[in-house]
C-alpha cells in the first residue's frame, strides 16, 4: 500500500482491520469515530483523530479510506458509509491480511476486506465493500455481492452465489451451487441446502425461513 489510510470507525471491526493493515505494512493516518468521547483514544497504537468531517482535512487523492464499520445496523450503516464517501470522490482500499489465501485469479472489489486465515479459491468474484471475515472458506467460483458480510468461520462450497447486502452468520455452511438472494440473512451455524430468495432470514439445520 502506498497512500496512507484513514479508518472509519474505531470499534471491534476497526480494531481487527488495524491489525491486518499493520501486518500488510500500511501507513495508518488515524481513525475517525462518530462518538466524540473516542477522540484521543488509540487502538493498537493508532489514534482516533476526529469524526467523519475530519476526512476533509486530507486531499481525496492522497489518502484511501478503510470502512471500519462492521455489523451495526446490519449492512445498512456500512453500506451508507461506503456510498457517501465514494460519492464525495474518496477511494476505498482493499485489505488482505497476509495470512489469507487468495487464489491468483480472484477479483476483489473496491474496499473488500479479507481477514486473517480466510481462503478464497480460484474463480471467486468478491464485490465492493464486502467483508470475508476471519477463517471463512470460500471455495471455487463463488460470487459475493456488494456490501455483504461473510462472518467468521463460514464455509461456502463451490459455485455459491450470495447477493448484495447479505449477512451470512458465524459458522454457517452453504452447500455447492446454492444461490442466496439480495438482502438475505443466514443465521449463525445454519446449513443452507437450497436456494434462498431475496430478503429472507433463514436459520437452522437444514436452514428454514423464519422471516419473510
Ligand atoms: O457514521 C459513523 C459511525 N457510526 C457509528 N461514522 C464513524 N466514523 N463512526 C461511526 N460509528 C462508530 O463505529 C461507533 O461510535 C463505534 O465506535 C463504532 C462501531 O463499533 P462496534 O464495536 O459497536 O461495532 P463494529 O461494527 O466495529 O463491530 C461489529 O461488527 C463486527 C463485524 C461487532 O458486531 C463485531 O463483534 C463484529 N466482529
mmCIF file of C-alpha atoms and ligand atoms in Angstrom:
data_model
loop_
_atom_site.group_PDB
_atom_site.id
_atom_site.type_symbol
_atom_site.label_atom_id
_atom_site.label_comp_id
_atom_site.label_asym_id
_atom_site.label_seq_id
_atom_site.Cartn_x
_atom_site.Cartn_y
_atom_site.Cartn_z
ATOM 1 C CA UNK A 1 0.000 0.000 0.000
ATOM 2 C CA UNK A 2 1.364 3.424 -0.866
ATOM 3 C CA UNK A 3 -1.108 6.114 0.234
ATOM 4 C CA UNK A 4 -1.863 6.424 3.943
ATOM 5 C CA UNK A 5 -5.248 5.114 5.043
ATOM 6 C CA UNK A 6 -7.952 6.553 7.290
ATOM 7 C CA UNK A 7 -10.177 4.073 9.101
ATOM 8 C CA UNK A 8 -13.874 4.981 9.502
ATOM 9 C CA UNK A 9 -14.987 3.755 12.943
ATOM 10 C CA UNK A 10 -12.940 2.711 15.951
ATOM 11 C CA UNK A 11 -14.898 -0.260 17.334
ATOM 12 C CA UNK A 12 -14.447 -4.013 17.166
ATOM 13 C CA UNK A 13 -14.239 -4.427 13.401
ATOM 14 C CA UNK A 14 -11.909 -1.452 13.072
ATOM 15 C CA UNK A 15 -9.549 -2.984 15.626
ATOM 16 C CA UNK A 16 -9.247 -6.173 13.561
ATOM 17 C CA UNK A 17 -8.586 -4.032 10.475
ATOM 18 C CA UNK A 18 -5.791 -2.140 12.258
ATOM 19 C CA UNK A 19 -4.092 -5.455 12.970
ATOM 20 C CA UNK A 20 -4.444 -6.548 9.316
ATOM 21 C CA UNK A 21 -3.251 -3.194 7.955
ATOM 22 C CA UNK A 22 -0.196 -3.146 10.223
ATOM 23 C CA UNK A 23 0.599 -6.706 9.135
ATOM 24 C CA UNK A 24 0.381 -5.537 5.494
ATOM 25 C CA UNK A 25 2.793 -2.703 6.252
ATOM 26 C CA UNK A 26 0.225 0.033 5.610
ATOM 27 C CA UNK A 27 0.656 3.572 6.883
ATOM 28 C CA UNK A 28 -2.405 4.436 9.002
ATOM 29 C CA UNK A 29 -3.082 8.183 9.323
ATOM 30 C CA UNK A 30 -5.705 7.702 12.028
ATOM 31 C CA UNK A 31 -9.236 6.589 12.862
ATOM 32 C CA UNK A 32 -12.490 8.581 12.629
ATOM 33 C CA UNK A 33 -15.333 7.826 15.043
ATOM 34 C CA UNK A 34 -18.788 9.404 15.380
ATOM 35 C CA UNK A 35 -18.588 9.227 19.183
ATOM 36 C CA UNK A 36 -16.872 12.418 20.423
ATOM 37 C CA UNK A 37 -15.827 10.574 23.597
ATOM 38 C CA UNK A 38 -13.448 8.470 21.479
ATOM 39 C CA UNK A 39 -11.350 11.451 20.381
ATOM 40 C CA UNK A 40 -7.811 10.982 21.693
ATOM 41 C CA UNK A 41 -8.219 7.213 22.275
ATOM 42 C CA UNK A 42 -5.905 4.865 20.490
ATOM 43 C CA UNK A 43 -6.470 1.401 19.070
ATOM 44 C CA UNK A 44 -3.360 -0.800 18.910
ATOM 45 C CA UNK A 45 -1.378 2.442 18.918
ATOM 46 C CA UNK A 46 -3.401 4.165 16.171
ATOM 47 C CA UNK A 47 -5.035 7.426 17.351
ATOM 48 C CA UNK A 48 -8.686 8.430 16.967
ATOM 49 C CA UNK A 49 -8.250 11.846 15.344
ATOM 50 C CA UNK A 50 -11.809 13.048 14.789
ATOM 51 C CA UNK A 51 -15.166 12.228 13.206
ATOM 52 C CA UNK A 52 -16.221 11.851 9.557
ATOM 53 C CA UNK A 53 -15.757 15.595 8.942
ATOM 54 C CA UNK A 54 -12.032 15.183 9.700
ATOM 55 C CA UNK A 55 -11.676 13.314 6.383
ATOM 56 C CA UNK A 56 -11.952 16.740 4.716
ATOM 57 C CA UNK A 57 -8.520 17.586 6.178
ATOM 58 C CA UNK A 58 -6.995 15.007 3.794
ATOM 59 C CA UNK A 59 -6.895 15.540 -0.002
ATOM 60 C CA UNK A 60 -9.016 12.856 -1.674
ATOM 61 C CA UNK A 61 -6.195 11.798 -3.997
ATOM 62 C CA UNK A 62 -3.635 11.438 -1.195
ATOM 63 C CA UNK A 63 -5.485 9.110 1.152
ATOM 64 C CA UNK A 64 -7.563 5.958 0.949
ATOM 65 C CA UNK A 65 -10.367 5.008 3.295
ATOM 66 C CA UNK A 66 -10.974 1.743 5.101
ATOM 67 C CA UNK A 67 -14.551 1.054 6.212
ATOM 68 C CA UNK A 68 -14.238 0.038 9.867
ATOM 69 C CA UNK A 69 -17.977 -0.281 10.428
ATOM 70 C CA UNK A 70 -18.893 -3.964 10.719
ATOM 71 C CA UNK A 71 -22.320 -5.277 11.518
ATOM 72 C CA UNK A 72 -24.005 -2.469 13.430
ATOM 73 C CA UNK A 73 -27.477 -1.897 11.920
ATOM 74 C CA UNK A 74 -26.764 -4.990 9.794
ATOM 75 C CA UNK A 75 -25.225 -3.956 6.462
ATOM 76 C CA UNK A 76 -27.047 -0.599 6.097
ATOM 77 C CA UNK A 77 -24.680 1.577 8.147
ATOM 78 C CA UNK A 78 -21.638 0.044 6.497
ATOM 79 C CA UNK A 79 -23.175 0.479 3.027
ATOM 80 C CA UNK A 80 -24.121 4.114 3.676
ATOM 81 C CA UNK A 81 -20.574 4.987 4.799
ATOM 82 C CA UNK A 82 -19.173 3.419 1.618
ATOM 83 C CA UNK A 83 -21.673 5.104 -0.697
ATOM 84 C CA UNK A 84 -21.483 8.521 0.985
ATOM 85 C CA UNK A 85 -17.689 8.753 0.861
ATOM 86 C CA UNK A 86 -17.445 7.208 -2.631
ATOM 87 C CA UNK A 87 -19.893 9.838 -3.921
ATOM 88 C CA UNK A 88 -17.597 12.514 -2.481
ATOM 89 C CA UNK A 89 -14.664 11.168 -4.513
ATOM 90 C CA UNK A 90 -12.840 9.142 -1.845
ATOM 91 C CA UNK A 91 -11.290 5.778 -2.723
ATOM 92 C CA UNK A 92 -11.577 2.710 -0.500
ATOM 93 C CA UNK A 93 -8.543 0.452 -0.028
ATOM 94 C CA UNK A 94 -8.816 -3.311 -0.212
ATOM 95 C CA UNK A 95 -7.414 -5.004 2.885
ATOM 96 C CA UNK A 96 -5.981 -8.537 2.697
ATOM 97 C CA UNK A 97 -4.423 -9.989 5.854
ATOM 98 C CA UNK A 98 -1.100 -11.650 4.923
ATOM 99 C CA UNK A 99 -2.329 -14.969 6.355
ATOM 100 C CA UNK A 100 -5.302 -15.110 3.962
ATOM 101 C CA UNK A 101 -5.033 -17.400 0.926
ATOM 102 C CA UNK A 102 -6.359 -15.620 -2.156
ATOM 103 C CA UNK A 103 -6.110 -17.506 -5.471
ATOM 104 C CA UNK A 104 -4.358 -15.672 -8.274
ATOM 105 C CA UNK A 105 -7.465 -15.013 -10.383
ATOM 106 C CA UNK A 106 -9.801 -13.852 -7.620
ATOM 107 C CA UNK A 107 -11.417 -10.456 -8.318
ATOM 108 C CA UNK A 108 -11.666 -8.147 -5.311
ATOM 109 C CA UNK A 109 -13.966 -5.124 -5.408
ATOM 110 C CA UNK A 110 -13.187 -1.682 -4.030
ATOM 111 C CA UNK A 111 -12.846 -1.758 -0.266
ATOM 112 C CA UNK A 112 -13.130 -5.550 0.023
ATOM 113 C CA UNK A 113 -11.684 -6.830 3.312
ATOM 114 C CA UNK A 114 -10.206 -10.324 3.568
ATOM 115 C CA UNK A 115 -9.403 -11.098 7.170
ATOM 116 C CA UNK A 116 -6.909 -13.425 8.842
ATOM 117 C CA UNK A 117 -6.966 -17.058 7.776
ATOM 118 C CA UNK A 118 -9.656 -16.675 5.114
ATOM 119 C CA UNK A 119 -9.365 -18.812 1.975
ATOM 120 C CA UNK A 120 -10.635 -17.719 -1.448
ATOM 121 C CA UNK A 121 -10.286 -20.376 -4.112
ATOM 122 C CA UNK A 122 -9.951 -19.763 -7.888
ATOM 123 C CA UNK A 123 -12.764 -18.198 -9.866
ATOM 124 C CA UNK A 124 -14.250 -16.192 -6.986
ATOM 125 C CA UNK A 125 -15.583 -12.672 -7.519
ATOM 126 C CA UNK A 126 -15.882 -10.532 -4.408
ATOM 127 C CA UNK A 127 -17.901 -7.319 -4.649
ATOM 128 C CA UNK A 128 -17.310 -3.815 -3.317
ATOM 129 C CA UNK A 129 -17.267 -3.219 0.446
ATOM 130 C CA UNK A 130 -17.512 -6.960 1.233
ATOM 131 C CA UNK A 131 -16.090 -8.492 4.432
ATOM 132 C CA UNK A 132 -14.741 -12.050 4.219
ATOM 133 C CA UNK A 133 -14.151 -12.433 7.928
ATOM 134 C CA UNK A 134 -11.736 -14.473 9.996
ATOM 135 C CA UNK A 135 -11.136 -18.040 8.792
ATOM 136 C CA UNK A 136 -14.058 -18.044 6.355
ATOM 137 C CA UNK A 137 -13.633 -20.525 3.495
ATOM 138 C CA UNK A 138 -14.938 -19.566 0.046
ATOM 139 C CA UNK A 139 -14.476 -22.337 -2.472
ATOM 140 C CA UNK A 140 -14.060 -22.146 -6.247
ATOM 141 C CA UNK A 141 -16.263 -19.979 -8.452
ATOM 142 C CA UNK A 142 -18.285 -18.261 -5.723
ATOM 143 C CA UNK A 143 -19.723 -14.789 -6.324
ATOM 144 C CA UNK A 144 -20.311 -12.428 -3.395
ATOM 145 C CA UNK A 145 -22.359 -9.265 -3.974
ATOM 146 C CA UNK A 146 -21.515 -5.746 -2.803
ATOM 147 C CA UNK A 147 -21.808 -4.877 0.928
ATOM 148 C CA UNK A 148 -22.199 -8.496 2.049
ATOM 149 C CA UNK A 149 -20.621 -9.777 5.263
ATOM 150 C CA UNK A 150 -19.370 -13.364 5.324
ATOM 151 C CA UNK A 151 -18.855 -13.800 9.080
ATOM 152 C CA UNK A 152 -16.061 -15.725 10.833
ATOM 153 C CA UNK A 153 -15.828 -19.423 10.140
ATOM 154 C CA UNK A 154 -18.399 -19.547 7.309
ATOM 155 C CA UNK A 155 -17.946 -22.289 4.711
ATOM 156 C CA UNK A 156 -19.181 -21.685 1.164
ATOM 157 C CA UNK A 157 -18.790 -24.691 -1.154
ATOM 158 C CA UNK A 158 -18.031 -24.268 -4.848
ATOM 159 C CA UNK A 159 -20.222 -22.168 -7.119
ATOM 160 C CA UNK A 160 -22.259 -20.471 -4.394
ATOM 161 C CA UNK A 161 -23.769 -17.060 -5.237
ATOM 162 C CA UNK A 162 -24.530 -14.635 -2.419
ATOM 163 C CA UNK A 163 -26.363 -11.437 -3.351
ATOM 164 C CA UNK A 164 -25.672 -7.891 -2.223
ATOM 165 C CA UNK A 165 -26.285 -6.617 1.304
ATOM 166 C CA UNK A 166 -26.452 -10.108 2.822
ATOM 167 C CA UNK A 167 -25.231 -11.294 6.215
ATOM 168 C CA UNK A 168 -24.007 -14.904 6.382
ATOM 169 C CA UNK A 169 -23.694 -15.571 10.122
ATOM 170 C CA UNK A 170 -20.826 -17.065 12.049
ATOM 171 C CA UNK A 171 -20.065 -20.673 11.187
ATOM 172 C CA UNK A 172 -22.849 -21.099 8.614
ATOM 173 C CA UNK A 173 -22.348 -23.620 5.814
ATOM 174 C CA UNK A 174 -23.731 -23.271 2.286
ATOM 175 C CA UNK A 175 -23.546 -26.281 0.001
ATOM 176 C CA UNK A 176 -22.383 -26.172 -3.612
ATOM 177 C CA UNK A 177 -24.273 -24.203 -6.216
ATOM 178 C CA UNK A 178 -26.797 -22.587 -3.852
ATOM 179 C CA UNK A 179 -27.968 -19.045 -4.701
ATOM 180 C CA UNK A 180 -28.783 -16.591 -1.907
ATOM 181 C CA UNK A 181 -30.797 -13.515 -2.894
ATOM 182 C CA UNK A 182 -30.043 -9.859 -2.122
ATOM 183 C CA UNK A 183 -30.565 -8.684 1.455
ATOM 184 C CA UNK A 184 -30.922 -12.149 2.977
ATOM 185 C CA UNK A 185 -29.694 -13.106 6.446
ATOM 186 C CA UNK A 186 -28.323 -16.577 7.150
ATOM 187 C CA UNK A 187 -28.316 -17.389 10.873
ATOM 188 C CA UNK A 188 -25.178 -18.443 12.685
ATOM 189 C CA UNK A 189 -24.488 -22.150 12.286
ATOM 190 C CA UNK A 190 -27.183 -22.670 9.648
ATOM 191 C CA UNK A 191 -26.681 -25.269 6.941
ATOM 192 C CA UNK A 192 -28.156 -23.974 3.688
ATOM 193 C CA UNK A 193 -29.004 -26.735 1.222
ATOM 194 C CA UNK A 194 -31.475 -24.907 -1.078
ATOM 195 C CA UNK A 195 -31.673 -21.522 -2.780
ATOM 196 C CA UNK A 196 -32.797 -18.605 -0.568
ATOM 197 C CA UNK A 197 -34.960 -15.890 -2.158
ATOM 198 C CA UNK A 198 -34.115 -12.202 -1.668
ATOM 199 C CA UNK A 199 -34.879 -10.582 1.664
ATOM 200 C CA UNK A 200 -35.423 -13.751 3.703
ATOM 201 C CA UNK A 201 -33.918 -14.790 7.031
ATOM 202 C CA UNK A 202 -33.150 -18.500 7.362
ATOM 203 C CA UNK A 203 -31.839 -20.418 10.379
ATOM 204 C CA UNK A 204 -31.165 -23.984 11.475
ATOM 205 C CA UNK A 205 -30.014 -27.309 10.096
ATOM 206 C CA UNK A 206 -31.192 -27.656 7.405
ATOM 207 C CA UNK A 207 -31.935 -23.927 7.139
ATOM 208 C CA UNK A 208 -35.593 -22.878 7.147
ATOM 209 C CA UNK A 209 -37.232 -19.475 6.589
ATOM 210 C CA UNK A 210 -38.125 -17.569 9.789
ATOM 211 C CA UNK A 211 -38.676 -14.018 8.447
ATOM 212 C CA UNK A 212 -40.073 -13.005 5.053
HETATM 213 O O1 LIG B 1 -21.283 7.134 10.907
HETATM 214 C C1 LIG B 1 -20.324 6.779 11.610
HETATM 215 C C2 LIG B 1 -20.452 5.890 12.727
HETATM 216 N N1 LIG B 1 -21.495 5.212 13.266
HETATM 217 C C3 LIG B 1 -21.009 4.521 14.304
HETATM 218 N N2 LIG B 1 -19.070 7.280 11.357
HETATM 219 C C4 LIG B 1 -17.984 6.942 12.123
HETATM 220 N N3 LIG B 1 -16.798 7.463 11.795
HETATM 221 N N4 LIG B 1 -18.075 6.094 13.186
HETATM 222 C C5 LIG B 1 -19.289 5.579 13.473
HETATM 223 N N5 LIG B 1 -19.680 4.728 14.433
HETATM 224 C C6 LIG B 1 -18.748 4.143 15.403
HETATM 225 O O2 LIG B 1 -18.441 2.824 14.952
HETATM 226 C C7 LIG B 1 -19.279 3.953 16.802
HETATM 227 O O3 LIG B 1 -19.151 5.130 17.568
HETATM 228 C C8 LIG B 1 -18.392 2.804 17.336
HETATM 229 O O4 LIG B 1 -17.196 3.277 17.942
HETATM 230 C C9 LIG B 1 -18.039 2.027 16.061
HETATM 231 C C10 LIG B 1 -18.742 0.685 15.962
HETATM 232 O O5 LIG B 1 -18.108 -0.201 16.867
HETATM 233 P P1 LIG B 1 -18.762 -1.575 17.339
HETATM 234 O O6 LIG B 1 -17.690 -2.339 18.056
HETATM 235 O O7 LIG B 1 -20.021 -1.274 18.091
HETATM 236 O O8 LIG B 1 -19.230 -2.318 16.031
HETATM 237 P P2 LIG B 1 -18.370 -2.814 14.785
HETATM 238 O O9 LIG B 1 -19.201 -2.504 13.601
HETATM 239 O O10 LIG B 1 -16.980 -2.332 14.824
HETATM 240 O O11 LIG B 1 -18.283 -4.390 15.003
HETATM 241 C C11 LIG B 1 -19.387 -5.250 14.805
HETATM 242 O O12 LIG B 1 -19.249 -5.957 13.588
HETATM 243 C C12 LIG B 1 -18.066 -6.774 13.515
HETATM 244 C C13 LIG B 1 -18.041 -7.406 12.137
HETATM 245 C C14 LIG B 1 -19.419 -6.204 16.000
HETATM 246 O O13 LIG B 1 -20.603 -6.989 15.887
HETATM 247 C C15 LIG B 1 -18.200 -7.088 15.985
HETATM 248 O O14 LIG B 1 -18.269 -8.052 17.039
HETATM 249 C C16 LIG B 1 -18.079 -7.803 14.638
HETATM 250 N N6 LIG B 1 -16.854 -8.614 14.610
#
